[in-house]
PDB file of C-alpha atoms in Angstrom:
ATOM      1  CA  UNK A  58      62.798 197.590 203.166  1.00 60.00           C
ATOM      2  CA  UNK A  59      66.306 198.596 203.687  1.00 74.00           C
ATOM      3  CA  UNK A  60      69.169 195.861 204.271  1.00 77.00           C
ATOM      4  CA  UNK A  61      69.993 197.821 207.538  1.00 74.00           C
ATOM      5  CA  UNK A  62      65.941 197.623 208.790  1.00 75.00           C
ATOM      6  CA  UNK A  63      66.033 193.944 207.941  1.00 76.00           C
ATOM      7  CA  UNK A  64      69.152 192.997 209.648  1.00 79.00           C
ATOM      8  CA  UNK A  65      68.213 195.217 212.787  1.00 73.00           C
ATOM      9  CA  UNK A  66      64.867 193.927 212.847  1.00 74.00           C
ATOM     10  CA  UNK A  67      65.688 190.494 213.023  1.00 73.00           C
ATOM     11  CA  UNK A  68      68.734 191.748 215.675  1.00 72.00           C
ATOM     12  CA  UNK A  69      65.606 192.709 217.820  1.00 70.00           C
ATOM     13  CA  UNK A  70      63.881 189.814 217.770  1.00 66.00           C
ATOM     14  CA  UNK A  71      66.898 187.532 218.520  1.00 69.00           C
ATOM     15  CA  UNK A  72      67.203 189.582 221.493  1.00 70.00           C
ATOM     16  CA  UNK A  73      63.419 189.475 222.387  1.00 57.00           C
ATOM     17  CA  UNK A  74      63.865 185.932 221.829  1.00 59.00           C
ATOM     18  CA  UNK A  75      66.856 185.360 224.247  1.00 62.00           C
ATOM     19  CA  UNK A  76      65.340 187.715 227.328  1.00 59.00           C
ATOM     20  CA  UNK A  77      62.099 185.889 227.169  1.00 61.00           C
ATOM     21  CA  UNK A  78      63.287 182.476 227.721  1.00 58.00           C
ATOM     22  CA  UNK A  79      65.688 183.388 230.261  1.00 52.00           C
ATOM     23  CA  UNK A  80      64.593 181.815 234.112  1.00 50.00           C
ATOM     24  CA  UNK A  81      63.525 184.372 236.447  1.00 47.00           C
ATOM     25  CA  UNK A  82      63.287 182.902 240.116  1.00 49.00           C
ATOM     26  CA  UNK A  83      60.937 184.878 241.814  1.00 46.00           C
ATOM     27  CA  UNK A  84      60.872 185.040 245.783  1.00 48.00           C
ATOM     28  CA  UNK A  85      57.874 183.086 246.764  1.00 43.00           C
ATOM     29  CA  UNK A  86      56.131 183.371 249.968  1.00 44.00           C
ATOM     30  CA  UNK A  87      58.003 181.659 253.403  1.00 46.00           C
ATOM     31  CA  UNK A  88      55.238 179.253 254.790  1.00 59.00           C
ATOM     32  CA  UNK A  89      57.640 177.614 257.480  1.00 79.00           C
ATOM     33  CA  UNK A  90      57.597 178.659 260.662  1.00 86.00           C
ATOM     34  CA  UNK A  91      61.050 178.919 262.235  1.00 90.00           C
ATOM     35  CA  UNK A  92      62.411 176.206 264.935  1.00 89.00           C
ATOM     36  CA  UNK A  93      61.952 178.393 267.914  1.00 91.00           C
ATOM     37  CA  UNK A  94      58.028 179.002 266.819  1.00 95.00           C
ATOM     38  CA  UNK A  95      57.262 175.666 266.379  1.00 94.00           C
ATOM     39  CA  UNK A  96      54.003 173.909 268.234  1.00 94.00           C
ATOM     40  CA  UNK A  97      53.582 170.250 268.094  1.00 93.00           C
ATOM     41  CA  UNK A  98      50.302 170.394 269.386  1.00 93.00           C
ATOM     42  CA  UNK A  99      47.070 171.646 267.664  1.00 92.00           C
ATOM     43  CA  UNK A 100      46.814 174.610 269.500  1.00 92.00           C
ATOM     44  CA  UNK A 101      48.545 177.058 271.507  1.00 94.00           C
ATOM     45  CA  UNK A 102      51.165 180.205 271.801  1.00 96.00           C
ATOM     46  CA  UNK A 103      54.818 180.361 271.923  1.00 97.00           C
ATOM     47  CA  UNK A 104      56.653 183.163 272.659  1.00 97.00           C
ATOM     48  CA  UNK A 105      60.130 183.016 270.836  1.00 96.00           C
ATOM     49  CA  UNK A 106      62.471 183.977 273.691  1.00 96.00           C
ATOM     50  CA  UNK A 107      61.616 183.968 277.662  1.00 96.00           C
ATOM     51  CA  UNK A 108      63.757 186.891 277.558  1.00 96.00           C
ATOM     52  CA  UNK A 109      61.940 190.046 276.058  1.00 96.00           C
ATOM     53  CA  UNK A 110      63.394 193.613 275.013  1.00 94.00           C
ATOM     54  CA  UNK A 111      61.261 195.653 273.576  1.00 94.00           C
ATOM     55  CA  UNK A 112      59.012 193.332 271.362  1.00 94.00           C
ATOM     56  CA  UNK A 113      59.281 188.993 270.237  1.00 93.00           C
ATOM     57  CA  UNK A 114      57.478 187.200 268.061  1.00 95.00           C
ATOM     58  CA  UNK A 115      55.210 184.552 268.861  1.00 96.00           C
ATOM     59  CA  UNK A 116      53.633 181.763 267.504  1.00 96.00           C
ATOM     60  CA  UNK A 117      49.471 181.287 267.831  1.00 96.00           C
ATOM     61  CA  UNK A 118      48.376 178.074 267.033  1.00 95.00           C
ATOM     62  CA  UNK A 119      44.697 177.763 266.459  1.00 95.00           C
ATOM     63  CA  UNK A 120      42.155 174.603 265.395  1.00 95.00           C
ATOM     64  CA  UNK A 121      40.268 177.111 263.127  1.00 96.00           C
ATOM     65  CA  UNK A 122      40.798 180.206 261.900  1.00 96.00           C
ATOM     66  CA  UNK A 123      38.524 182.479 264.406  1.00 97.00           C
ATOM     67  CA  UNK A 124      39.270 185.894 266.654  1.00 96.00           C
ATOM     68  CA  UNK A 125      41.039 185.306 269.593  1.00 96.00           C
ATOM     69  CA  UNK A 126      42.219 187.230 272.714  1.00 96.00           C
ATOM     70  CA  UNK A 127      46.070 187.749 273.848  1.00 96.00           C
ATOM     71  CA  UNK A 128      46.292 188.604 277.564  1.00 97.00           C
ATOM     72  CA  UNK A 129      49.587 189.627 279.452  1.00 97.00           C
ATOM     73  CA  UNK A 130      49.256 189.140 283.211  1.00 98.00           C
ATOM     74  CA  UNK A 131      51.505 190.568 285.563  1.00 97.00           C
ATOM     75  CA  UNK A 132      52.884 188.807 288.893  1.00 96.00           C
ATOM     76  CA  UNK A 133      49.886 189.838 290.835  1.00 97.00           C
ATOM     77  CA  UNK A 134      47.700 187.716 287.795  1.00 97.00           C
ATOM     78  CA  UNK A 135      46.140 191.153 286.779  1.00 97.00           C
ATOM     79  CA  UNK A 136      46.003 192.193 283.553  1.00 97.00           C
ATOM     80  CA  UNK A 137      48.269 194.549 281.989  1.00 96.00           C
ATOM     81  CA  UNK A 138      47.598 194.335 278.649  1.00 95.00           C
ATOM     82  CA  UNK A 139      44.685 192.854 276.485  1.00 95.00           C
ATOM     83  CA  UNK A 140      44.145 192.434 272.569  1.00 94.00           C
ATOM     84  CA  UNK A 141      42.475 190.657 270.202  1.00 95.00           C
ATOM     85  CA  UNK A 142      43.655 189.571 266.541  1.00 95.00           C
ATOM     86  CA  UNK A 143      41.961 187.058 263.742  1.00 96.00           C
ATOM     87  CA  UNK A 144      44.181 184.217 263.250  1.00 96.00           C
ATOM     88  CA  UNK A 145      43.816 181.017 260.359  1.00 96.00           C
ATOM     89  CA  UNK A 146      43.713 177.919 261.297  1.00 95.00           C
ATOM     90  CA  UNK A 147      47.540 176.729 261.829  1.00 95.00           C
ATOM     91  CA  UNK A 148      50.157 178.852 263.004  1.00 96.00           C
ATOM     92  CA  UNK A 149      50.362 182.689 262.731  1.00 95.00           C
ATOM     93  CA  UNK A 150      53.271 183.976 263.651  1.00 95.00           C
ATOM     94  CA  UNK A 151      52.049 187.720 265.859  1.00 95.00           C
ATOM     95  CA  UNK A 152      54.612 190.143 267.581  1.00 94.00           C
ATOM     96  CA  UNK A 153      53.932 191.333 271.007  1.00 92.00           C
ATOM     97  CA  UNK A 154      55.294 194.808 272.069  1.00 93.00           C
ATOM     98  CA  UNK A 155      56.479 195.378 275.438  1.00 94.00           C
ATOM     99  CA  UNK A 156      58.012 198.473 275.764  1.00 93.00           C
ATOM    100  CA  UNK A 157      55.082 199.995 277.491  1.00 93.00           C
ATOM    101  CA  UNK A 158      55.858 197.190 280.257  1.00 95.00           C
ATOM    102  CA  UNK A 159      58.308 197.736 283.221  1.00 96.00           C
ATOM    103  CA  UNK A 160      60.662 195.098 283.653  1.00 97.00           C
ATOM    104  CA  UNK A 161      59.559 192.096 285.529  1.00 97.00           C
ATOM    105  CA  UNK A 162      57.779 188.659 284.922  1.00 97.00           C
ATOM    106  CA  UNK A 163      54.679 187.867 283.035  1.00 98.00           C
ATOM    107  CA  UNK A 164      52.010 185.793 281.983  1.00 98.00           C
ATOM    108  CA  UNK A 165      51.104 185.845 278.414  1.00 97.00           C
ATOM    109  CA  UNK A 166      48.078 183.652 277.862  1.00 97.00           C
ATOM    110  CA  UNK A 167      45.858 182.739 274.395  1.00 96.00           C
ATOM    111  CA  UNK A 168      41.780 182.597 274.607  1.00 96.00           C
ATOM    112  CA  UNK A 169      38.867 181.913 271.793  1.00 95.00           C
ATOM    113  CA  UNK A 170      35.761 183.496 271.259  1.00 91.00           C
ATOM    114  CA  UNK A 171      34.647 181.675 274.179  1.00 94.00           C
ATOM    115  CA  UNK A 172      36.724 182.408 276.809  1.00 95.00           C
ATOM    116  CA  UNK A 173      38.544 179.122 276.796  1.00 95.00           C
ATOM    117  CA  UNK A 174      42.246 179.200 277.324  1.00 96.00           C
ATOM    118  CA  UNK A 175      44.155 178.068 274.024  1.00 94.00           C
ATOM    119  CA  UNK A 176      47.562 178.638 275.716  1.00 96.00           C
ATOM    120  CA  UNK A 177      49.750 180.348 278.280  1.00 97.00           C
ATOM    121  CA  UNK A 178      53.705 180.761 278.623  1.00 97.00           C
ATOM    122  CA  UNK A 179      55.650 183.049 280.808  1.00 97.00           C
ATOM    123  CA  UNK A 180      58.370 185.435 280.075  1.00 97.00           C
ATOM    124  CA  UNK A 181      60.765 187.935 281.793  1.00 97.00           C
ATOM    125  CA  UNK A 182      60.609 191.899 280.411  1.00 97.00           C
ATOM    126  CA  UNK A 183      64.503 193.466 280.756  1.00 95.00           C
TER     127      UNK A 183
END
C-alpha cells in the first residue's frame, strides 16, 4: 500500500471519527399544551379565544381516550354544526373551522359516546 493510500485512509477515518461523535439535537415531540389551552379539571373543552376568525384551536379534555361528539349551537340552541373525532385520554388539542358560520354567537359544547355533556363554552364568530 502506497504512503499516499495510508495517510488518506487514516485522514478518512479521523474524519469518520470526528462526525460521529459530534451531538445532534433532534426536535422531539411538544407534549405541553399552551397556557391558553389549559384545563384544570379532568375533563372538558376550551376554545383558545372567545373571539373567532376563520378557525381556533381548542383544547378536549377527556377521562379516557374514547369518540366523542363536538356540537356548535347557534343563539336559537339549534345546531349548526356537528362532528365527531377520537380523542386519548388527556388533552388533545382539535381546531374548529368556522368560516362556513355567519358572524354571531355560539355554543360549542363536548359529548361522549353516551350523550353526556363533557363540556360547553361560548364564543363570538367576526
Amino acid at each position: 500500500m502506497r504512503k499516499i493510500d495510508k495517510i488518506l485512509g487514516l485522514g478518512f477515518l479521523v474524519t469518520l471519527l470526528a462526525l460521529s461523535c459530534r451531538k445532534v439535537d433532534l426536535p422531539s415531540p411538544i407534549n405541553q399544551i399552551p397556557s391558553e389551552l389549559a384545563i384544570n379539571s379532568v375533563s372538558g373543552i376550551k376554545l383558545e379565544s372567545p373571539f373567532v376568525t376563520s378557525q381556533v384551536s381548542m383544547n378536549v379534555k377527556s377521562e379516557v381516550a374514547q369518540t366523542v361528539t363536538i356540537k356548535i349551537f347557534d343563539i336559537s340552541n339549534r345546531v349548526v354544526s356537528k362532528s365527531t373525532s377520537d380523542v386519548k385520554a388527556g388533552d388533545n388539542v382539535l381546531k374548529v373551522y368556522t368560516t362556513a358560520l355567519p358572524s354571531s354567537a355560539y355554543r360549542i359544547a363536548l359529548f361522549d359516546s353516551k350523550g353526556n355533556q363533557l363540556g360547553i363554552t361560548d364564543f363570538n364568530k367576526i
